[in-house]
Structures are given as C-alpha cells and as structure tokens.
PDB file of C-alpha atoms in Angstrom:
ATOM      1  CA  GLN A 470      57.090  -0.607  17.696  1.00 63.00           C
ATOM      2  CA  GLN A 471      53.507  -0.701  18.755  1.00 61.00           C
ATOM      3  CA  GLN A 472      53.124   2.850  17.721  1.00 64.00           C
ATOM      4  CA  GLN A 473      54.647   2.072  14.207  1.00 59.00           C
ATOM      5  CA  GLN A 474      52.170  -0.861  13.817  1.00 56.00           C
ATOM      6  CA  GLN A 475      49.263   1.457  14.753  1.00 58.00           C
ATOM      7  CA  GLN A 476      50.439   4.057  12.324  1.00 60.00           C
ATOM      8  CA  LEU A 477      50.779   1.488   9.506  1.00 58.00           C
ATOM      9  CA  HIS A 478      47.360   0.038  10.296  1.00 55.00           C
ATOM     10  CA  SER A 479      45.908   3.634  10.069  1.00 58.00           C
ATOM     11  CA  THR A 480      47.666   4.105   6.731  1.00 61.00           C
ATOM     12  CA  CYS A 481      46.231   0.948   5.408  1.00 57.00           C
ATOM     13  CA  ILE A 482      42.767   1.861   6.518  1.00 54.00           C
ATOM     14  CA  ILE A 483      43.086   5.166   4.636  1.00 56.00           C
ATOM     15  CA  MET A 484      44.279   3.377   1.530  1.00 57.00           C
ATOM     16  CA  HIS A 485      41.361   1.002   1.787  1.00 52.00           C
ATOM     17  CA  ARG A 486      39.024   4.051   1.912  1.00 52.00           C
ATOM     18  CA  VAL A 487      40.552   5.589  -1.049  1.00 53.00           C
ATOM     19  CA  VAL A 488      40.124   2.426  -3.012  1.00 50.00           C
ATOM     20  CA  ALA A 489      36.510   1.887  -1.932  1.00 46.00           C
ATOM     21  CA  ALA A 490      35.556   5.596  -2.559  1.00 45.00           C
ATOM     22  CA  HIS A 491      37.330   6.111  -5.783  1.00 45.00           C
ATOM     23  CA  ARG A 492      37.741   2.667  -7.291  1.00 44.00           C
ATOM     24  CA  SER A 493      41.128   4.021  -8.135  1.00 44.00           C
ATOM     25  CA  TRP A 494      43.548   1.804 -10.145  1.00 43.00           C
ATOM     26  CA  THR A 495      46.463   3.651  -8.553  1.00 45.00           C
ATOM     27  CA  ALA A 496      45.155   3.197  -5.124  1.00 46.00           C
ATOM     28  CA  VAL A 497      44.507  -0.492  -5.604  1.00 48.00           C
ATOM     29  CA  ASN A 498      48.051  -0.944  -6.786  1.00 47.00           C
ATOM     30  CA  ALA A 499      49.351   0.940  -3.781  1.00 47.00           C
ATOM     31  CA  VAL A 500      47.361  -1.278  -1.470  1.00 47.00           C
ATOM     32  CA  TYR A 501      48.595  -4.371  -3.104  1.00 44.00           C
ATOM     33  CA  ARG A 502      52.275  -3.240  -3.043  1.00 44.00           C
ATOM     34  CA  ALA A 503      52.164  -2.619   0.586  1.00 47.00           C
ATOM     35  CA  ALA A 504      52.514  -6.196   1.617  1.00 41.00           C
ATOM     36  CA  SER A 505      52.169  -5.234   5.168  1.00 46.00           C
ATOM     37  CA  CYS A 506      48.540  -4.175   4.559  1.00 49.00           C
ATOM     38  CA  ALA A 507      47.443  -7.750   3.918  1.00 44.00           C
ATOM     39  CA  ARG A 508      44.533  -7.342   6.406  1.00 43.00           C
ATOM     40  CA  VAL A 509      43.229  -4.273   4.517  1.00 43.00           C
ATOM     41  CA  VAL A 510      43.659  -6.018   1.114  1.00 42.00           C
ATOM     42  CA  ALA A 511      41.499  -8.861   2.323  1.00 43.00           C
ATOM     43  CA  LYS A 512      38.656  -6.288   2.859  1.00 41.00           C
ATOM     44  CA  VAL A 513      38.904  -4.809  -0.623  1.00 43.00           C
ATOM     45  CA  PRO A 514      36.010  -6.109  -2.722  1.00 42.00           C
ATOM     46  CA  GLN A 515      37.007  -8.766  -5.237  1.00 39.00           C
ATOM     47  CA  THR A 516      35.858  -6.516  -8.084  1.00 41.00           C
ATOM     48  CA  TYR A 517      38.596  -4.062  -7.321  1.00 41.00           C
ATOM     49  CA  ARG A 518      41.129  -6.649  -6.497  1.00 37.00           C
ATOM     50  CA  THR A 519      41.057  -8.288  -9.952  1.00 37.00           C
ATOM     51  CA  TYR A 520      42.811  -5.176 -11.299  1.00 38.00           C
ATOM     52  CA  ALA A 521      45.635  -5.118  -8.904  1.00 41.00           C
ATOM     53  CA  THR A 522      48.131  -7.083 -10.841  1.00 57.00           C
ATOM     54  CA  GLU A 523      50.936  -6.368 -13.196  1.00 80.00           C
ATOM     55  CA  SER A 524      49.482  -5.803 -16.645  1.00 92.00           C
ATOM     56  CA  ARG A 525      50.710  -7.378 -19.875  1.00 96.00           C
ATOM     57  CA  PHE A 526      50.288  -5.931 -23.332  1.00 97.00           C
ATOM     58  CA  THR A 527      50.015  -6.918 -27.040  1.00 97.00           C
ATOM     59  CA  ALA A 528      51.229  -5.004 -30.074  1.00 95.00           C
ATOM     60  CA  SER A 529      47.553  -4.580 -31.099  1.00 95.00           C
ATOM     61  CA  HIS A 530      47.059  -2.688 -27.752  1.00 96.00           C
ATOM     62  CA  GLU A 531      45.006  -5.147 -25.830  1.00 97.00           C
ATOM     63  CA  TYR A 532      45.949  -5.686 -22.150  1.00 97.00           C
ATOM     64  CA  VAL A 533      45.779  -8.605 -19.735  1.00 97.00           C
ATOM     65  CA  GLN A 534      45.692  -8.425 -15.952  1.00 95.00           C
ATOM     66  CA  ALA A 535      46.116 -11.922 -14.553  1.00 94.00           C
ATOM     67  CA  GLU A 536      45.618 -13.132 -11.109  1.00 90.00           C
ATOM     68  CA  GLY A 537      45.028 -16.581  -9.691  1.00 87.00           C
ATOM     69  CA  GLY A 538      44.224 -18.436 -12.844  1.00 92.00           C
ATOM     70  CA  GLU A 539      41.896 -15.692 -14.249  1.00 95.00           C
ATOM     71  CA  ALA A 540      42.510 -12.612 -16.321  1.00 96.00           C
ATOM     72  CA  ILE A 541      40.862  -9.358 -17.171  1.00 96.00           C
ATOM     73  CA  LEU A 542      41.072  -8.300 -20.847  1.00 97.00           C
ATOM     74  CA  GLY A 543      40.552  -4.931 -22.401  1.00 97.00           C
ATOM     75  CA  ILE A 544      42.016  -2.260 -24.580  1.00 97.00           C
ATOM     76  CA  THR A 545      44.784   0.012 -23.487  1.00 95.00           C
ATOM     77  CA  ASP A 546      44.680   3.736 -22.812  1.00 94.00           C
ATOM     78  CA  TYR A 547      46.675   4.309 -25.976  1.00 95.00           C
ATOM     79  CA  ALA A 548      44.146   2.301 -27.971  1.00 95.00           C
ATOM     80  CA  GLN A 549      41.159   4.152 -26.736  1.00 95.00           C
ATOM     81  CA  ALA A 550      42.786   7.514 -27.347  1.00 93.00           C
ATOM     82  CA  GLU A 551      43.638   6.605 -30.909  1.00 94.00           C
ATOM     83  CA  LEU A 552      39.991   5.319 -31.496  1.00 95.00           C
ATOM     84  CA  GLY A 553      38.271   8.359 -30.094  1.00 94.00           C
ATOM     85  CA  ASP A 554      34.836   8.256 -28.536  1.00 95.00           C
ATOM     86  CA  ILE A 555      33.672   4.612 -28.207  1.00 96.00           C
ATOM     87  CA  VAL A 556      30.066   4.274 -29.279  1.00 96.00           C
ATOM     88  CA  HIS A 557      29.497   0.406 -29.376  1.00 97.00           C
ATOM     89  CA  VAL A 558      31.230  -2.649 -27.861  1.00 97.00           C
ATOM     90  CA  GLU A 559      30.612  -6.155 -28.889  1.00 97.00           C
ATOM     91  CA  LEU A 560      31.798  -8.925 -26.632  1.00 97.00           C
ATOM     92  CA  PRO A 561      31.571 -12.818 -26.547  1.00 97.00           C
ATOM     93  CA  GLU A 562      29.177 -14.562 -24.168  1.00 97.00           C
ATOM     94  CA  GLU A 563      30.088 -16.242 -20.897  1.00 97.00           C
ATOM     95  CA  GLY A 564      31.235 -19.794 -21.632  1.00 98.00           C
ATOM     96  CA  ASP A 565      32.740 -18.935 -24.971  1.00 98.00           C
ATOM     97  CA  THR A 566      36.296 -20.161 -25.451  1.00 98.00           C
ATOM     98  CA  PHE A 567      39.078 -18.807 -27.677  1.00 96.00           C
ATOM     99  CA  GLU A 568      42.802 -19.349 -28.294  1.00 98.00           C
ATOM    100  CA  GLN A 569      45.449 -16.652 -28.116  1.00 97.00           C
ATOM    101  CA  GLY A 570      45.205 -14.474 -31.159  1.00 96.00           C
ATOM    102  CA  ASP A 571      41.506 -15.213 -31.892  1.00 97.00           C
ATOM    103  CA  LEU A 572      38.955 -12.507 -32.389  1.00 96.00           C
ATOM    104  CA  PHE A 573      36.986 -12.024 -29.224  1.00 96.00           C
ATOM    105  CA  GLY A 574      35.042  -8.781 -29.935  1.00 96.00           C
ATOM    106  CA  GLU A 575      34.911  -5.348 -31.492  1.00 97.00           C
ATOM    107  CA  VAL A 576      34.878  -1.734 -30.460  1.00 97.00           C
ATOM    108  CA  GLU A 577      33.251   0.860 -32.643  1.00 96.00           C
ATOM    109  CA  SER A 578      34.250   4.477 -32.261  1.00 95.00           C
ATOM    110  CA  VAL A 579      33.317   7.701 -34.053  1.00 92.00           C
ATOM    111  CA  LYS A 580      36.450   7.096 -36.160  1.00 90.00           C
ATOM    112  CA  ALA A 581      36.498   3.390 -36.851  1.00 92.00           C
ATOM    113  CA  THR A 582      35.673  -0.191 -35.900  1.00 94.00           C
ATOM    114  CA  SER A 583      38.490  -2.122 -34.357  1.00 95.00           C
ATOM    115  CA  GLU A 584      38.640  -5.837 -33.768  1.00 97.00           C
ATOM    116  CA  LEU A 585      39.716  -7.147 -30.353  1.00 97.00           C
ATOM    117  CA  TYR A 586      42.172 -10.110 -30.278  1.00 97.00           C
ATOM    118  CA  ALA A 587      42.650 -12.386 -27.422  1.00 97.00           C
ATOM    119  CA  PRO A 588      46.061 -11.835 -25.832  1.00 97.00           C
ATOM    120  CA  VAL A 589      45.617 -15.258 -23.986  1.00 97.00           C
ATOM    121  CA  SER A 590      43.676 -18.436 -24.416  1.00 98.00           C
ATOM    122  CA  GLY A 591      40.695 -18.893 -22.092  1.00 97.00           C
ATOM    123  CA  GLU A 592      36.991 -19.386 -21.313  1.00 98.00           C
ATOM    124  CA  VAL A 593      34.918 -16.306 -20.636  1.00 98.00           C
ATOM    125  CA  VAL A 594      33.706 -16.362 -17.132  1.00 97.00           C
ATOM    126  CA  GLU A 595      32.419 -12.740 -16.883  1.00 97.00           C
ATOM    127  CA  ILE A 596      31.498  -9.892 -19.141  1.00 97.00           C
ATOM    128  CA  ASN A 597      31.600  -6.343 -17.931  1.00 96.00           C
ATOM    129  CA  GLU A 598      27.952  -5.446 -18.432  1.00 95.00           C
ATOM    130  CA  ASN A 599      28.744  -1.799 -17.396  1.00 95.00           C
ATOM    131  CA  VAL A 600      30.832  -1.360 -20.607  1.00 96.00           C
ATOM    132  CA  LEU A 601      27.956  -2.606 -22.714  1.00 96.00           C
ATOM    133  CA  ASN A 602      25.588  -0.128 -20.980  1.00 95.00           C
ATOM    134  CA  ASP A 603      28.048   2.750 -20.885  1.00 95.00           C
ATOM    135  CA  THR A 604      30.737   2.565 -23.574  1.00 95.00           C
ATOM    136  CA  SER A 605      32.321   5.885 -22.319  1.00 95.00           C
ATOM    137  CA  LEU A 606      33.936   3.691 -19.458  1.00 95.00           C
ATOM    138  CA  VAL A 607      36.279   2.413 -22.155  1.00 96.00           C
ATOM    139  CA  ASN A 608      37.411   5.987 -22.939  1.00 95.00           C
ATOM    140  CA  THR A 609      37.485   7.270 -19.275  1.00 94.00           C
ATOM    141  CA  ASP A 610      38.987   4.373 -17.501  1.00 93.00           C
ATOM    142  CA  PRO A 611      40.008   1.709 -20.076  1.00 94.00           C
ATOM    143  CA  GLU A 612      42.497  -0.354 -17.721  1.00 91.00           C
ATOM    144  CA  SER A 613      40.169  -0.407 -14.712  1.00 91.00           C
ATOM    145  CA  ALA A 614      36.393   0.261 -14.935  1.00 93.00           C
ATOM    146  CA  GLY A 615      36.486  -0.033 -18.695  1.00 95.00           C
ATOM    147  CA  TRP A 616      37.700  -3.777 -18.739  1.00 96.00           C
ATOM    148  CA  MET A 617      35.738  -5.981 -21.138  1.00 97.00           C
ATOM    149  CA  ILE A 618      35.927  -9.643 -20.165  1.00 97.00           C
ATOM    150  CA  LYS A 619      37.220 -11.903 -17.419  1.00 97.00           C
ATOM    151  CA  VAL A 620      38.471 -15.328 -18.608  1.00 97.00           C
ATOM    152  CA  LYS A 621      39.694 -18.447 -16.947  1.00 97.00           C
ATOM    153  CA  LEU A 622      43.233 -18.992 -18.289  1.00 97.00           C
ATOM    154  CA  THR A 623      43.711 -22.311 -20.139  1.00 97.00           C
ATOM    155  CA  ASN A 624      47.429 -21.653 -20.802  1.00 96.00           C
ATOM    156  CA  PRO A 625      48.949 -19.205 -18.236  1.00 94.00           C
ATOM    157  CA  ASP A 626      52.310 -19.564 -19.839  1.00 94.00           C
ATOM    158  CA  GLU A 627      51.150 -17.445 -22.695  1.00 96.00           C
ATOM    159  CA  LEU A 628      51.474 -14.432 -20.437  1.00 96.00           C
ATOM    160  CA  ASN A 629      55.247 -14.715 -20.818  1.00 95.00           C
ATOM    161  CA  SER A 630      54.930 -14.018 -24.565  1.00 96.00           C
ATOM    162  CA  LEU A 631      53.367 -10.543 -23.882  1.00 97.00           C
ATOM    163  CA  MET A 632      55.037  -7.258 -23.180  1.00 96.00           C
ATOM    164  CA  ASP A 633      55.327  -5.912 -19.624  1.00 94.00           C
ATOM    165  CA  LYS A 634      54.690  -2.241 -18.960  1.00 92.00           C
ATOM    166  CA  GLU A 635      58.228  -1.040 -19.512  1.00 92.00           C
ATOM    167  CA  THR A 636      58.505  -2.884 -22.770  1.00 95.00           C
ATOM    168  CA  TYR A 637      55.091  -1.681 -23.852  1.00 95.00           C
ATOM    169  CA  ASP A 638      55.933   1.910 -23.163  1.00 93.00           C
ATOM    170  CA  GLY A 639      59.029   1.485 -25.169  1.00 93.00           C
ATOM    171  CA  PHE A 640      57.061   0.041 -28.013  1.00 94.00           C
ATOM    172  CA  LEU A 641      54.726   3.005 -27.950  1.00 93.00           C
ATOM    173  CA  LYS A 642      57.673   5.537 -27.866  1.00 91.00           C
ATOM    174  CA  GLU A 643      59.336   3.648 -30.786  1.00 89.00           C
ATOM    175  CA  GLY A 644      56.221   3.967 -32.853  1.00 79.00           C
ATOM    176  CA  SER A 645      55.981   7.650 -32.285  1.00 64.00           C
ATOM    177  CA  ASP A 646      59.561   8.348 -33.228  1.00 53.00           C
TER     178      ASP A 646
END
C-alpha cells in the first residue's frame, strides 16, 4: 500500500508539472478529477485553478466556469472559430455590475463585431488584461488563457439555466444538421 501511495504521489507531481509548464486546460481538469491529488491541487496557482470547473454554456456561445462564488466568462471555441481572427476586445471595468443577459462587451474580428452577453449576473472582479494586450489568445485558447472577465456571482442559481457540455455539444450538432 505504501508503494501505491508513493506511485500516486509521483503521478500527482507529474500532473502538477504538466499544469505548471503548459497551463493546459486538459491537465488542470485531470488534476482536479484525481481527488486523491488534493495535495498537488493545493500547489496549483489560483490562476490555473479558476479554470478547473465544469463549464456552462449559452445559446449565444458564451461560457461560464464557476467555482466558489466566482466565475470566469468568455466565448467558446465554436464562437471564436466562427468569428475568425479576433482583432479587438472591449470589456467592462472592475466593479461594473450586470444582470444575466446584459451586454458586457464586444469582440471584433476580421469578419464581424459580436456583442457579448452575460450568462450570469455578477460584479466584475478581474479583467483578463492579457486578452486586451494579445487578442489572439481568444482564438488560440478561448476557454482557458483567452478568458475575458471574472465575476463575483450575485445569483449562482442562474448557472442551472445554462447548458452543460453534453447539452451544448448537442446544440452545436443540431445547428449543423
């Protein structure tokens, strides 16, 4: 049993290194899903941990990744692919508040400008400055490094009205049929 624990600990350390080195969404999820890696998860920087949740989606292709009363908002991989190369992102300021369905920003691509609608109500507590400085993050990694804002949820129950991954994937498939 001690050998199994040592092997598990070694696996967790490797997973942590993958997360730290690559900032990989898949790796972060793997770490979080391995409940026995709790010691390793505690070492993962908060910036990476905010993404390690179950995502929820809107019909207008925004996503929410909620954890502990806060949520990360952005556009889905499908949305960025449909828009093409993102050239400008306009976001609210920290402290701004909005209700579910309110406009919270815009993304401009070589094809079009698209409005961003809040999937949940909340107060903006952080803006992803990296996206403002390098809009290509929205195209290359929209559901991880390309997140847009972090909000303090004012009505967490709104998450229940959004699609889970399986439902969203079905929604996308239905639209392409």
